[in-house]
């Protein structure tokens, strides 16, 4: 199967498209996903887990269809179903490949309203924002929050989770060209991170 692989060392690596890896087979409860889209994280090519993995295929966020399930799989998902997933850091192979193996608790049904490309961009940013809202900041109903990077991958998720789930009063920081985007996500006000006003 085709896959992206990162060769060399963390300090001196090169990214290649290979076609030498075999399609993996799902064992136990595992799920084989035919990958339609895979997310890219800018610094993913220097993450230590990549260099500890057998196949050096990067990528944790994927969207695709269920191709096969292991003999012990007893969950609700069925062959051909569209799903998206976040593969754990210690997965033997990442998601930037034609096929990838996921554990059942890493997989969710892809909403029909979003494309595979959109779904593959969601898991890590959404889960990072979720952790920030509920575990770190412990926001509650009606909280107030200032979100730096509100127009970015994580910030955009944060604004939506805080607004839609907690009706929080969110002020976002972004560049002026992104104001309307951040407001549509739910911020009551957006400020330019480059302006003096915002720094005061
Ligand atoms: N993406 C992930 O899944 C993830 C996961 C864990 C941690 N993180 C960390 O979370 C942070 C944000 O990541 P991201 O992926 O959301 O980044 P991103 O999508 O590249 O967004 C960057 C954000 O920062 C704003 N920004 C750019 N230059 C700025 C400056 N000089 N001052 C203030 N704001 C500035 C951008 O605003 P404009 O575009 O409006 O200019 C944008 O809102 C990073 O530190 C990243 O390492 C990300």
PDB file of C-alpha atoms and ligand atoms in Angstrom:
ATOM      1  CA  UNK A   1       0.000   0.000   0.000  1.00  0.00           C
ATOM      2  CA  UNK A   2       1.036   3.607  -0.397  1.00  0.00           C
ATOM      3  CA  UNK A   3       2.154   5.441   2.722  1.00  0.00           C
ATOM      4  CA  UNK A   4       4.082   8.504   3.780  1.00  0.00           C
ATOM      5  CA  UNK A   5       7.230   7.514   5.649  1.00  0.00           C
ATOM      6  CA  UNK A   6       9.776   9.604   7.500  1.00  0.00           C
ATOM      7  CA  UNK A   7      13.302   8.241   7.096  1.00  0.00           C
ATOM      8  CA  UNK A   8      16.564   9.203   8.774  1.00  0.00           C
ATOM      9  CA  UNK A   9      16.898  10.726  12.221  1.00  0.00           C
ATOM     10  CA  UNK A  10      14.747  13.238  14.042  1.00  0.00           C
ATOM     11  CA  UNK A  11      17.408  15.887  13.424  1.00  0.00           C
ATOM     12  CA  UNK A  12      18.055  14.924   9.787  1.00  0.00           C
ATOM     13  CA  UNK A  13      14.932  13.357   8.316  1.00  0.00           C
ATOM     14  CA  UNK A  14      13.359  13.131   4.898  1.00  0.00           C
ATOM     15  CA  UNK A  15       9.738  12.468   3.996  1.00  0.00           C
ATOM     16  CA  UNK A  16       9.064   9.923   1.232  1.00  0.00           C
ATOM     17  CA  UNK A  17       6.020   8.344  -0.403  1.00  0.00           C
ATOM     18  CA  UNK A  18       6.563   4.598  -0.255  1.00  0.00           C
ATOM     19  CA  UNK A  19       4.640   1.638  -1.660  1.00  0.00           C
ATOM     20  CA  UNK A  20       6.488  -1.130   0.160  1.00  0.00           C
ATOM     21  CA  UNK A  21       4.391  -1.528   3.314  1.00  0.00           C
ATOM     22  CA  UNK A  22       1.853  -4.346   3.429  1.00  0.00           C
ATOM     23  CA  UNK A  23      -1.779  -3.602   4.172  1.00  0.00           C
ATOM     24  CA  UNK A  24      -2.185  -4.318   7.919  1.00  0.00           C
ATOM     25  CA  UNK A  25      -4.665  -6.953   9.158  1.00  0.00           C
ATOM     26  CA  UNK A  26      -6.874  -6.253  12.166  1.00  0.00           C
ATOM     27  CA  UNK A  27      -6.362  -8.653  15.069  1.00  0.00           C
ATOM     28  CA  UNK A  28      -8.447  -8.936  18.249  1.00  0.00           C
ATOM     29  CA  UNK A  29     -10.894  -6.027  18.592  1.00  0.00           C
ATOM     30  CA  UNK A  30      -9.009  -3.795  16.174  1.00  0.00           C
ATOM     31  CA  UNK A  31     -10.520  -2.019  13.162  1.00  0.00           C
ATOM     32  CA  UNK A  32      -8.961  -1.617   9.714  1.00  0.00           C
ATOM     33  CA  UNK A  33      -9.817   1.747   8.158  1.00  0.00           C
ATOM     34  CA  UNK A  34      -9.421   2.614   4.490  1.00  0.00           C
ATOM     35  CA  UNK A  35      -8.082   6.142   4.829  1.00  0.00           C
ATOM     36  CA  UNK A  36      -9.757   8.804   2.688  1.00  0.00           C
ATOM     37  CA  UNK A  37      -8.088  11.781   4.372  1.00  0.00           C
ATOM     38  CA  UNK A  38      -5.385  12.229   7.007  1.00  0.00           C
ATOM     39  CA  UNK A  39      -4.588  15.309   9.051  1.00  0.00           C
ATOM     40  CA  UNK A  40      -1.138  16.864   9.055  1.00  0.00           C
ATOM     41  CA  UNK A  41       0.394  18.456  12.142  1.00  0.00           C
ATOM     42  CA  UNK A  42       3.187  20.864  11.310  1.00  0.00           C
ATOM     43  CA  UNK A  43       5.661  19.494  13.846  1.00  0.00           C
ATOM     44  CA  UNK A  44       4.465  15.867  13.635  1.00  0.00           C
ATOM     45  CA  UNK A  45       7.645  14.892  11.794  1.00  0.00           C
ATOM     46  CA  UNK A  46       9.753  15.600  14.889  1.00  0.00           C
ATOM     47  CA  UNK A  47       7.529  13.887  17.462  1.00  0.00           C
ATOM     48  CA  UNK A  48       9.582  11.201  19.289  1.00  0.00           C
ATOM     49  CA  UNK A  49       6.886   8.506  18.964  1.00  0.00           C
ATOM     50  CA  UNK A  50       7.287   8.560  15.189  1.00  0.00           C
ATOM     51  CA  UNK A  51      10.936   7.531  15.511  1.00  0.00           C
ATOM     52  CA  UNK A  52      10.040   4.812  18.025  1.00  0.00           C
ATOM     53  CA  UNK A  53       7.451   3.282  15.664  1.00  0.00           C
ATOM     54  CA  UNK A  54       8.155   0.339  13.394  1.00  0.00           C
ATOM     55  CA  UNK A  55       7.050   1.832  10.096  1.00  0.00           C
ATOM     56  CA  UNK A  56       7.662   5.550  10.634  1.00  0.00           C
ATOM     57  CA  UNK A  57       4.319   6.519   9.088  1.00  0.00           C
ATOM     58  CA  UNK A  58       3.208   9.879  10.579  1.00  0.00           C
ATOM     59  CA  UNK A  59      -0.319  11.093  11.259  1.00  0.00           C
ATOM     60  CA  UNK A  60      -2.791  10.549  14.093  1.00  0.00           C
ATOM     61  CA  UNK A  61      -5.982  12.064  12.670  1.00  0.00           C
ATOM     62  CA  UNK A  62      -7.811  10.159   9.924  1.00  0.00           C
ATOM     63  CA  UNK A  63     -11.168   9.826   8.252  1.00  0.00           C
ATOM     64  CA  UNK A  64     -12.247   6.920   6.076  1.00  0.00           C
ATOM     65  CA  UNK A  65     -14.382   3.823   5.843  1.00  0.00           C
ATOM     66  CA  UNK A  66     -14.304   0.566   7.758  1.00  0.00           C
ATOM     67  CA  UNK A  67     -12.610  -2.054   5.611  1.00  0.00           C
ATOM     68  CA  UNK A  68     -12.413  -4.958   8.075  1.00  0.00           C
ATOM     69  CA  UNK A  69     -12.649  -5.739  11.780  1.00  0.00           C
ATOM     70  CA  UNK A  70     -10.721  -8.197  13.945  1.00  0.00           C
ATOM     71  CA  UNK A  71     -12.266 -11.557  14.907  1.00  0.00           C
ATOM     72  CA  UNK A  72     -13.089 -10.348  18.430  1.00  0.00           C
ATOM     73  CA  UNK A  73     -14.654  -7.023  17.434  1.00  0.00           C
ATOM     74  CA  UNK A  74     -18.143  -6.818  18.973  1.00  0.00           C
ATOM     75  CA  UNK A  75     -18.938  -3.096  18.667  1.00  0.00           C
ATOM     76  CA  UNK A  76     -21.663  -1.321  16.716  1.00  0.00           C
ATOM     77  CA  UNK A  77     -19.642  -0.284  13.653  1.00  0.00           C
ATOM     78  CA  UNK A  78     -20.142  -2.044  10.338  1.00  0.00           C
ATOM     79  CA  UNK A  79     -18.132  -2.583   7.171  1.00  0.00           C
ATOM     80  CA  UNK A  80     -18.218   0.366   4.752  1.00  0.00           C
ATOM     81  CA  UNK A  81     -19.308   2.829   7.445  1.00  0.00           C
ATOM     82  CA  UNK A  82     -17.704   6.290   7.369  1.00  0.00           C
ATOM     83  CA  UNK A  83     -15.719   7.009  10.513  1.00  0.00           C
ATOM     84  CA  UNK A  84     -13.015   9.317  11.808  1.00  0.00           C
ATOM     85  CA  UNK A  85     -10.391   8.505  14.374  1.00  0.00           C
ATOM     86  CA  UNK A  86      -7.456   9.650  16.445  1.00  0.00           C
ATOM     87  CA  UNK A  87      -4.757   6.988  16.474  1.00  0.00           C
ATOM     88  CA  UNK A  88      -2.835   6.759  19.744  1.00  0.00           C
ATOM     89  CA  UNK A  89       0.791   7.850  19.941  1.00  0.00           C
ATOM     90  CA  UNK A  90       1.969   4.266  20.401  1.00  0.00           C
ATOM     91  CA  UNK A  91       0.137   2.913  17.323  1.00  0.00           C
ATOM     92  CA  UNK A  92       2.496   0.766  15.238  1.00  0.00           C
ATOM     93  CA  UNK A  93       1.659   2.797  12.157  1.00  0.00           C
ATOM     94  CA  UNK A  94       0.312   6.309  11.618  1.00  0.00           C
ATOM     95  CA  UNK A  95      -2.578   7.381   9.459  1.00  0.00           C
ATOM     96  CA  UNK A  96      -0.941   8.949   6.405  1.00  0.00           C
ATOM     97  CA  UNK A  97      -1.323   5.702   4.504  1.00  0.00           C
ATOM     98  CA  UNK A  98      -3.940   3.909   2.432  1.00  0.00           C
ATOM     99  CA  UNK A  99      -5.003   1.774   5.398  1.00  0.00           C
ATOM    100  CA  UNK A 100      -4.587   2.149   9.153  1.00  0.00           C
ATOM    101  CA  UNK A 101      -5.482   0.114  12.221  1.00  0.00           C
ATOM    102  CA  UNK A 102      -7.445   1.735  15.060  1.00  0.00           C
ATOM    103  CA  UNK A 103      -8.682   0.576  18.443  1.00  0.00           C
ATOM    104  CA  UNK A 104     -12.477   0.728  18.897  1.00  0.00           C
ATOM    105  CA  UNK A 105     -12.236   3.551  21.443  1.00  0.00           C
ATOM    106  CA  UNK A 106     -10.275   5.700  18.962  1.00  0.00           C
ATOM    107  CA  UNK A 107     -13.052   5.646  16.355  1.00  0.00           C
ATOM    108  CA  UNK A 108     -16.292   7.643  15.994  1.00  0.00           C
ATOM    109  CA  UNK A 109     -18.960   7.757  13.293  1.00  0.00           C
ATOM    110  CA  UNK A 110     -18.267  10.601  10.841  1.00  0.00           C
ATOM    111  CA  UNK A 111     -21.162  13.063  10.686  1.00  0.00           C
ATOM    112  CA  UNK A 112     -22.750  13.139   7.214  1.00  0.00           C
ATOM    113  CA  UNK A 113     -22.569  16.934   7.215  1.00  0.00           C
ATOM    114  CA  UNK A 114     -18.764  17.038   6.956  1.00  0.00           C
ATOM    115  CA  UNK A 115     -16.376  15.660   4.344  1.00  0.00           C
ATOM    116  CA  UNK A 116     -13.583  13.201   5.056  1.00  0.00           C
ATOM    117  CA  UNK A 117     -11.066  16.046   4.667  1.00  0.00           C
ATOM    118  CA  UNK A 118     -12.932  18.143   7.219  1.00  0.00           C
ATOM    119  CA  UNK A 119     -13.294  15.218   9.634  1.00  0.00           C
ATOM    120  CA  UNK A 120      -9.581  14.387   9.412  1.00  0.00           C
ATOM    121  CA  UNK A 121      -8.737  17.914  10.571  1.00  0.00           C
ATOM    122  CA  UNK A 122     -10.780  17.604  13.772  1.00  0.00           C
ATOM    123  CA  UNK A 123      -9.601  15.037  16.337  1.00  0.00           C
ATOM    124  CA  UNK A 124      -6.408  16.448  17.896  1.00  0.00           C
ATOM    125  CA  UNK A 125      -7.431  20.124  17.734  1.00  0.00           C
ATOM    126  CA  UNK A 126     -10.911  19.320  19.071  1.00  0.00           C
ATOM    127  CA  UNK A 127      -9.629  17.094  21.876  1.00  0.00           C
ATOM    128  CA  UNK A 128      -6.949  19.654  22.790  1.00  0.00           C
ATOM    129  CA  UNK A 129      -9.589  22.372  23.026  1.00  0.00           C
ATOM    130  CA  UNK A 130     -11.888  20.057  24.990  1.00  0.00           C
ATOM    131  CA  UNK A 131      -9.099  19.364  27.490  1.00  0.00           C
ATOM    132  CA  UNK A 132      -8.403  23.098  27.817  1.00  0.00           C
ATOM    133  CA  UNK A 133     -12.069  24.001  28.374  1.00  0.00           C
ATOM    134  CA  UNK A 134     -13.048  21.251  30.793  1.00  0.00           C
ATOM    135  CA  UNK A 135      -9.872  19.874  32.404  1.00  0.00           C
ATOM    136  CA  UNK A 136      -7.484  22.809  32.548  1.00  0.00           C
ATOM    137  CA  UNK A 137      -9.621  25.971  32.666  1.00  0.00           C
ATOM    138  CA  UNK A 138     -12.642  24.178  34.126  1.00  0.00           C
ATOM    139  CA  UNK A 139     -15.061  26.597  32.475  1.00  0.00           C
ATOM    140  CA  UNK A 140     -18.658  26.420  33.647  1.00  0.00           C
ATOM    141  CA  UNK A 141     -21.969  27.736  32.304  1.00  0.00           C
ATOM    142  CA  UNK A 142     -21.668  31.407  31.382  1.00  0.00           C
ATOM    143  CA  UNK A 143     -17.907  31.672  32.118  1.00  0.00           C
ATOM    144  CA  UNK A 144     -15.863  34.393  30.450  1.00  0.00           C
ATOM    145  CA  UNK A 145     -12.820  33.416  28.394  1.00  0.00           C
ATOM    146  CA  UNK A 146     -10.173  35.231  26.390  1.00  0.00           C
ATOM    147  CA  UNK A 147      -9.022  32.922  23.601  1.00  0.00           C
ATOM    148  CA  UNK A 148      -5.653  33.640  22.020  1.00  0.00           C
ATOM    149  CA  UNK A 149      -5.230  32.140  18.547  1.00  0.00           C
ATOM    150  CA  UNK A 150      -9.043  32.033  18.241  1.00  0.00           C
ATOM    151  CA  UNK A 151      -8.906  31.685  14.450  1.00  0.00           C
ATOM    152  CA  UNK A 152      -6.495  28.731  14.569  1.00  0.00           C
ATOM    153  CA  UNK A 153      -7.130  24.992  14.655  1.00  0.00           C
ATOM    154  CA  UNK A 154      -7.342  24.695  18.447  1.00  0.00           C
ATOM    155  CA  UNK A 155      -8.735  28.161  19.149  1.00  0.00           C
ATOM    156  CA  UNK A 156     -11.617  27.756  16.685  1.00  0.00           C
ATOM    157  CA  UNK A 157     -12.609  24.543  18.456  1.00  0.00           C
ATOM    158  CA  UNK A 158     -12.272  26.195  21.860  1.00  0.00           C
ATOM    159  CA  UNK A 159     -14.564  29.067  20.875  1.00  0.00           C
ATOM    160  CA  UNK A 160     -17.249  26.698  19.598  1.00  0.00           C
ATOM    161  CA  UNK A 161     -17.132  24.295  22.559  1.00  0.00           C
ATOM    162  CA  UNK A 162     -17.182  27.156  25.089  1.00  0.00           C
ATOM    163  CA  UNK A 163     -20.034  28.954  23.345  1.00  0.00           C
ATOM    164  CA  UNK A 164     -22.237  26.068  22.271  1.00  0.00           C
ATOM    165  CA  UNK A 165     -21.848  23.841  25.326  1.00  0.00           C
ATOM    166  CA  UNK A 166     -21.461  26.414  28.105  1.00  0.00           C
ATOM    167  CA  UNK A 167     -22.866  29.603  26.597  1.00  0.00           C
ATOM    168  CA  UNK A 168     -19.559  31.193  27.629  1.00  0.00           C
ATOM    169  CA  UNK A 169     -18.764  34.819  26.910  1.00  0.00           C
ATOM    170  CA  UNK A 170     -15.792  34.464  24.591  1.00  0.00           C
ATOM    171  CA  UNK A 171     -13.472  37.205  23.414  1.00  0.00           C
ATOM    172  CA  UNK A 172     -11.114  36.026  20.693  1.00  0.00           C
ATOM    173  CA  UNK A 173      -7.750  37.297  19.468  1.00  0.00           C
ATOM    174  CA  UNK A 174      -7.131  37.009  15.728  1.00  0.00           C
ATOM    175  CA  UNK A 175      -5.956  39.017  12.758  1.00  0.00           C
ATOM    176  CA  UNK A 176      -8.580  41.412  11.323  1.00  0.00           C
ATOM    177  CA  UNK A 177      -9.218  39.286   8.213  1.00  0.00           C
ATOM    178  CA  UNK A 178     -10.510  36.485  10.508  1.00  0.00           C
ATOM    179  CA  UNK A 179     -12.866  38.594  12.658  1.00  0.00           C
ATOM    180  CA  UNK A 180     -16.078  37.489  10.967  1.00  0.00           C
ATOM    181  CA  UNK A 181     -14.998  33.831  11.030  1.00  0.00           C
ATOM    182  CA  UNK A 182     -14.355  33.942  14.782  1.00  0.00           C
ATOM    183  CA  UNK A 183     -17.605  35.799  15.418  1.00  0.00           C
ATOM    184  CA  UNK A 184     -19.546  33.209  13.429  1.00  0.00           C
ATOM    185  CA  UNK A 185     -18.025  30.549  15.707  1.00  0.00           C
ATOM    186  CA  UNK A 186     -19.574  32.288  18.708  1.00  0.00           C
ATOM    187  CA  UNK A 187     -17.192  34.970  20.037  1.00  0.00           C
ATOM    188  CA  UNK A 188     -18.960  38.103  21.270  1.00  0.00           C
ATOM    189  CA  UNK A 189     -15.930  40.220  20.368  1.00  0.00           C
ATOM    190  CA  UNK A 190     -12.709  39.766  18.403  1.00  0.00           C
ATOM    191  CA  UNK A 191      -9.573  41.828  18.889  1.00  0.00           C
ATOM    192  CA  UNK A 192      -6.437  42.171  16.787  1.00  0.00           C
ATOM    193  CA  UNK A 193      -3.558  40.492  18.612  1.00  0.00           C
ATOM    194  CA  UNK A 194      -1.246  42.993  16.949  1.00  0.00           C
ATOM    195  CA  UNK A 195      -3.021  46.053  18.305  1.00  0.00           C
ATOM    196  CA  UNK A 196      -1.987  48.048  21.345  1.00  0.00           C
ATOM    197  CA  UNK A 197      -5.562  47.997  22.660  1.00  0.00           C
ATOM    198  CA  UNK A 198      -5.583  44.283  22.933  1.00  0.00           C
ATOM    199  CA  UNK A 199      -2.264  44.195  24.817  1.00  0.00           C
ATOM    200  CA  UNK A 200      -3.643  46.609  27.410  1.00  0.00           C
TER     201      UNK A 200
HETATM  202  N1  LIG B   1      -3.318  21.889  16.249  1.00  0.00           N
HETATM  203  C1  LIG B   1      -3.280  20.993  17.238  1.00  0.00           C
HETATM  204  O1  LIG B   1      -3.878  19.901  17.141  1.00  0.00           O
HETATM  205  C2  LIG B   1      -2.538  21.299  18.527  1.00  0.00           C
HETATM  206  C3  LIG B   1      -2.542  20.323  19.534  1.00  0.00           C
HETATM  207  C4  LIG B   1      -1.881  20.604  20.737  1.00  0.00           C
HETATM  208  C5  LIG B   1      -1.238  21.818  20.900  1.00  0.00           C
HETATM  209  N2  LIG B   1      -1.239  22.732  19.874  1.00  0.00           N
HETATM  210  C6  LIG B   1      -0.572  24.024  20.131  1.00  0.00           C
HETATM  211  O2  LIG B   1      -1.592  25.037  20.173  1.00  0.00           O
HETATM  212  C7  LIG B   1      -1.078  26.262  19.620  1.00  0.00           C
HETATM  213  C8  LIG B   1      -1.967  26.704  18.459  1.00  0.00           C
HETATM  214  O3  LIG B   1      -1.913  25.690  17.463  1.00  0.00           O
HETATM  215  P1  LIG B   1      -2.889  25.706  16.208  1.00  0.00           P
HETATM  216  O4  LIG B   1      -2.689  24.411  15.506  1.00  0.00           O
HETATM  217  O5  LIG B   1      -4.254  26.101  16.644  1.00  0.00           O
HETATM  218  O6  LIG B   1      -2.225  26.855  15.319  1.00  0.00           O
HETATM  219  P2  LIG B   1      -2.765  27.530  13.971  1.00  0.00           P
HETATM  220  O7  LIG B   1      -3.925  26.783  13.413  1.00  0.00           O
HETATM  221  O8  LIG B   1      -1.572  27.777  13.130  1.00  0.00           O
HETATM  222  O9  LIG B   1      -3.311  28.946  14.483  1.00  0.00           O
HETATM  223  C9  LIG B   1      -2.419  29.905  14.973  1.00  0.00           C
HETATM  224  C10 LIG B   1      -3.222  31.008  15.665  1.00  0.00           C
HETATM  225  O10 LIG B   1      -2.310  31.955  16.225  1.00  0.00           O
HETATM  226  C11 LIG B   1      -2.605  33.265  15.717  1.00  0.00           C
HETATM  227  N3  LIG B   1      -1.347  33.987  15.568  1.00  0.00           N
HETATM  228  C12 LIG B   1      -0.473  33.954  14.545  1.00  0.00           C
HETATM  229  N4  LIG B   1       0.567  34.803  14.779  1.00  0.00           N
HETATM  230  C13 LIG B   1       0.320  35.375  15.996  1.00  0.00           C
HETATM  231  C14 LIG B   1       1.034  36.344  16.791  1.00  0.00           C
HETATM  232  N5  LIG B   1       2.169  36.897  16.376  1.00  0.00           N
HETATM  233  N6  LIG B   1       0.479  36.695  17.978  1.00  0.00           N
HETATM  234  C15 LIG B   1      -0.689  36.164  18.423  1.00  0.00           C
HETATM  235  N7  LIG B   1      -1.421  35.244  17.712  1.00  0.00           N
HETATM  236  C16 LIG B   1      -0.888  34.859  16.522  1.00  0.00           C
HETATM  237  C17 LIG B   1      -3.299  33.010  14.395  1.00  0.00           C
HETATM  238  O11 LIG B   1      -4.123  34.131  14.072  1.00  0.00           O
HETATM  239  P3  LIG B   1      -4.434  34.569  12.549  1.00  0.00           P
HETATM  240  O12 LIG B   1      -4.417  33.340  11.697  1.00  0.00           O
HETATM  241  O13 LIG B   1      -5.798  35.205  12.644  1.00  0.00           O
HETATM  242  O14 LIG B   1      -3.362  35.526  12.168  1.00  0.00           O
HETATM  243  C18 LIG B   1      -4.133  31.763  14.720  1.00  0.00           C
HETATM  244  O15 LIG B   1      -5.310  32.116  15.407  1.00  0.00           O
HETATM  245  C19 LIG B   1       0.371  25.956  19.209  1.00  0.00           C
HETATM  246  O16 LIG B   1       1.197  26.323  20.272  1.00  0.00           O
HETATM  247  C20 LIG B   1       0.379  24.449  19.020  1.00  0.00           C
HETATM  248  O17 LIG B   1       1.660  23.893  19.207  1.00  0.00           O
HETATM  249  C21 LIG B   1      -1.891  22.505  18.713  1.00  0.00           C
END
